[in-house]
Tab-separated table of C-alpha atoms in Angstrom:
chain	number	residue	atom	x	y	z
A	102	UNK	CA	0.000	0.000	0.000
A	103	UNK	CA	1.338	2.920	-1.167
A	104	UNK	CA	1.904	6.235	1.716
A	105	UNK	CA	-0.795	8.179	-0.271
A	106	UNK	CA	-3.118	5.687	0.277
A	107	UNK	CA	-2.445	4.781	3.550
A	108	UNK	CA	-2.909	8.755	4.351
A	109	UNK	CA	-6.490	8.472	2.736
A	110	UNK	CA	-7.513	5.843	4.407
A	111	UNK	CA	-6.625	7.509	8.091
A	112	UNK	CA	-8.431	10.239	7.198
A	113	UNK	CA	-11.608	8.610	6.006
A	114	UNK	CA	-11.661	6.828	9.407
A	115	UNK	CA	-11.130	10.134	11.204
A	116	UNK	CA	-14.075	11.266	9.462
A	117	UNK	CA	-15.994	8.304	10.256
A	118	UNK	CA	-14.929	8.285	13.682
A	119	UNK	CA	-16.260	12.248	14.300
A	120	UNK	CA	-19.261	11.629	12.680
A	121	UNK	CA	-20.171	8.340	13.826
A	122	UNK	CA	-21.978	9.680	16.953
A	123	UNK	CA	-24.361	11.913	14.832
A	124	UNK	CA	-25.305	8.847	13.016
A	125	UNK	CA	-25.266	5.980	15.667
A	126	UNK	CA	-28.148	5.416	18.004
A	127	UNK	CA	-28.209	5.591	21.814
A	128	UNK	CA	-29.881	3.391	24.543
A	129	UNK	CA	-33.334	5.873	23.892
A	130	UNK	CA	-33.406	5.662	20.348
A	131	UNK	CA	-32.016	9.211	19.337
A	132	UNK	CA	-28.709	9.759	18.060
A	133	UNK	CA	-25.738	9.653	20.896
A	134	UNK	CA	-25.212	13.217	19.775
A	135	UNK	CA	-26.610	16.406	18.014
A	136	UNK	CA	-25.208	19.747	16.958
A	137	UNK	CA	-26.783	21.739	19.822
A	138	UNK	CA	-24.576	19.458	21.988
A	139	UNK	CA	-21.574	20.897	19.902
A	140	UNK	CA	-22.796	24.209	20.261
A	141	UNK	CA	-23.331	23.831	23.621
A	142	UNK	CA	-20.051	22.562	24.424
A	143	UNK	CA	-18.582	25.450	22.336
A	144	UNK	CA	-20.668	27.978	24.285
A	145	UNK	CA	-19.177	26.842	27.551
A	146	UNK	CA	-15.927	26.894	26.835
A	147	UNK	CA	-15.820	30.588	25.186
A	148	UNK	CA	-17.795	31.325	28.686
A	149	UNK	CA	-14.870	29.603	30.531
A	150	UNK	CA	-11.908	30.671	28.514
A	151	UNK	CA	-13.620	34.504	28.394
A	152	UNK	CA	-13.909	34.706	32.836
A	153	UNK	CA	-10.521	32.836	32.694
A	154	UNK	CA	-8.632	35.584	30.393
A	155	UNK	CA	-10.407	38.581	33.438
A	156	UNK	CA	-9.195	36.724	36.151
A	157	UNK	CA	-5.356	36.440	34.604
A	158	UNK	CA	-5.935	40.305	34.164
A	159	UNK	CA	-7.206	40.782	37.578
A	160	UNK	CA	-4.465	38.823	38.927
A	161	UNK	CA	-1.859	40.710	36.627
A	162	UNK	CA	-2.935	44.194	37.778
A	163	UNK	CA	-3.711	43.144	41.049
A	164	UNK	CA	0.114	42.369	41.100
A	165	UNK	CA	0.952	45.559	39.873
A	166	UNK	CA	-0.611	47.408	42.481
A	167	UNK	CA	-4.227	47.916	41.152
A	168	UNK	CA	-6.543	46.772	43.821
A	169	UNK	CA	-9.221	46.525	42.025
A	170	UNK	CA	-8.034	45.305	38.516
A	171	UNK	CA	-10.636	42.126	37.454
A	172	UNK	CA	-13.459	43.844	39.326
A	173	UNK	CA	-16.205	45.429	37.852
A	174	UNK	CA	-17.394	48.652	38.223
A	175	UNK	CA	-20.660	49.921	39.528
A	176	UNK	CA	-22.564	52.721	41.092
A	177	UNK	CA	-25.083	52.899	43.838
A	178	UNK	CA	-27.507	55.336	44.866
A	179	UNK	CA	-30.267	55.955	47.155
A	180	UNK	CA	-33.769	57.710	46.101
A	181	UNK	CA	-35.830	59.833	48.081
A	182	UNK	CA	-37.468	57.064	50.191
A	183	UNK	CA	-33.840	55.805	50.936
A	184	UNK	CA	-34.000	52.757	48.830
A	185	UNK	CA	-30.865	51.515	47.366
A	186	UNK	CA	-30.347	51.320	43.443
A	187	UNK	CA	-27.302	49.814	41.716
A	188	UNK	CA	-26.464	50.138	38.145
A	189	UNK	CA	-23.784	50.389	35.671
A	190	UNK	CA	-24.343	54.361	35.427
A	191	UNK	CA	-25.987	56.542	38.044
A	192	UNK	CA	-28.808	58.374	36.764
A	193	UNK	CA	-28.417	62.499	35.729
A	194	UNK	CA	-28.334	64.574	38.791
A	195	UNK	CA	-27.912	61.919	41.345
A	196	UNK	CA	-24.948	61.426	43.686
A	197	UNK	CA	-23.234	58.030	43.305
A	198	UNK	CA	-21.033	55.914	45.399
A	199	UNK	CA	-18.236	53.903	43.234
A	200	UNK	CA	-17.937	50.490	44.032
A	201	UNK	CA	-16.208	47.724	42.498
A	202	UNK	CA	-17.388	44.167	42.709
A	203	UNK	CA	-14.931	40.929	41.964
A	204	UNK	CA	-17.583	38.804	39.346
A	205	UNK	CA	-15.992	35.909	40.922
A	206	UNK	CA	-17.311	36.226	44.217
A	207	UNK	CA	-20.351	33.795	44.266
A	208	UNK	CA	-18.648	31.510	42.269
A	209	UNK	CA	-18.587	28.152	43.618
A	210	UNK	CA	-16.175	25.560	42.477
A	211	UNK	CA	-17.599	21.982	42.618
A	212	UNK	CA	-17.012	19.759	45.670
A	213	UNK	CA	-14.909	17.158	44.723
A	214	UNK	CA	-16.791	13.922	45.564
A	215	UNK	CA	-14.371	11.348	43.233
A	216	UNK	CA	-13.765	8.636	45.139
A	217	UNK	CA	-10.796	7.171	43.416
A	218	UNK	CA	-9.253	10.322	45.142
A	219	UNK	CA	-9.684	8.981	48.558
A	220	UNK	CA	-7.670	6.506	50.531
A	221	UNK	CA	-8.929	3.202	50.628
A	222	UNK	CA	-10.590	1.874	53.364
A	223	UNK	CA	-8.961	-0.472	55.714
A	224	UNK	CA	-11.655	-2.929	55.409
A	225	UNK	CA	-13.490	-3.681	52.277
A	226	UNK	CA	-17.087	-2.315	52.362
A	227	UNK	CA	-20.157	-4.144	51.416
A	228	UNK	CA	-22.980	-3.485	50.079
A	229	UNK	CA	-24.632	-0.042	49.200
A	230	UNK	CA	-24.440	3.071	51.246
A	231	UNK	CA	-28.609	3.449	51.218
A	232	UNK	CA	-30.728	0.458	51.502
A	233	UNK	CA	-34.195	1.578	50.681
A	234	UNK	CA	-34.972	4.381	53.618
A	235	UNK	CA	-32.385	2.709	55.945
A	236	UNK	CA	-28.449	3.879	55.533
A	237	UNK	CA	-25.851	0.473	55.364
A	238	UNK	CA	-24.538	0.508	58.619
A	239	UNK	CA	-20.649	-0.154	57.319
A	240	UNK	CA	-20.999	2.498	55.411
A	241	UNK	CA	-22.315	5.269	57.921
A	242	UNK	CA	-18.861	6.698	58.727
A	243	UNK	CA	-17.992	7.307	55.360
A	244	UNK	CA	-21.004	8.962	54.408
A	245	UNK	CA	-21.106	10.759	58.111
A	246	UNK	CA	-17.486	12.258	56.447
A	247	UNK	CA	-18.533	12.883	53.026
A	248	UNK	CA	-21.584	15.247	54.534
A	249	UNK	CA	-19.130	16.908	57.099
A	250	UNK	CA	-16.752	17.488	54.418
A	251	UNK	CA	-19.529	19.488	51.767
A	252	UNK	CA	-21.049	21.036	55.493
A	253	UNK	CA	-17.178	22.752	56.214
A	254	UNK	CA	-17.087	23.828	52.405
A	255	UNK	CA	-20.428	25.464	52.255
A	256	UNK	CA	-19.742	27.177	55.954
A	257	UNK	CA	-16.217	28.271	54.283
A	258	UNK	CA	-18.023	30.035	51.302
A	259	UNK	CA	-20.448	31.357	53.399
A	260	UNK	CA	-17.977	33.231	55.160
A	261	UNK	CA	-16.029	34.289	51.946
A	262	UNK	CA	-19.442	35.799	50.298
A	263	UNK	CA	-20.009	37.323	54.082
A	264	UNK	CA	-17.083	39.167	53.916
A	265	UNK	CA	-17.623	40.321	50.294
A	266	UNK	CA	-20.738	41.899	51.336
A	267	UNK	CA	-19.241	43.436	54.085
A	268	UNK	CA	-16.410	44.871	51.787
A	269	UNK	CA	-19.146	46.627	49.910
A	270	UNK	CA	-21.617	47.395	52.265
């Protein structure tokens, strides 16, 4: 087989192999996937790489001295009745307060739950964690953990978005 040919053929099964899953069927029926998924997955990673590139800024000038590079800018000011109004430009005639808010601040990275990344257990466990309503008895301490683990992490971000507000407020 000549190299040409040999190239050919590798490409025709990359091509196959790309669009196979448009054409192959699932467990339900419909195709294993579609080009919203595409688009989808396109659409999430321009979100991802577009908050990544502000954060590298923020970082950058935060290094340089700018406290609040990354941040965005906003105004707030209070009406007549003393209600508070927030917006990207005060209104004509009003007095404003600059503030600057870090977009990252309610972001919550997941909890890491894999549990290849744990240590193994000294003795082999049995059986499911939840049996029907009742929970597996060898299993309570480790899911006792697991829940005192995600209650620490949610306290911790509480705390961080606590002190954000404060910052502002």
């Amino acid at each position: 087989m000549s190299l040409k040919r040999y190239v050919r053929f590798l490409v025709l099964i990359l091509v196959l192999a790309l669009a196979g899953p448009f054409f192959l069927k699932g467990p339900d029926g419909r195709p294993m996937m579609t080009t919203d998924d595409v688009r989808l997955s396109a659409a999430r990673a321009r979100s991802s790489l577009k908050a990544s590139w502000r954060r590298l800024r923020g970082d950058v000038g935060q290094a340089l001295g700018n406290e609040n590079a990354g941040k965005v800018e906003m105004h707030r000011w209070q009406d007549v009745d003393g209600q508070w109004h927030y917006g990207d430009s005060p209104p004509e005639g009003v007095v404003s307060e600059t503030i600057y808010i870090d977009p990252d601040v309610s972001r919550m990275d997941p909890i890491p739950l894999d549990r290849r990344s744990r240590p193994a257990p000294s003795r082999p466990l049995e059986g499911p964690a939840v049996i029907g309503p009742v929970v597996n008895p060898l299993r309570a301490k480790e899911i006792l953990d697991e829940v005192t683990n995600v209650r620490d992490e949610a306290e911790s971000r509480n705390e961080a978005l606590t002190r954000a507000l404060d910052d502002i407020g």
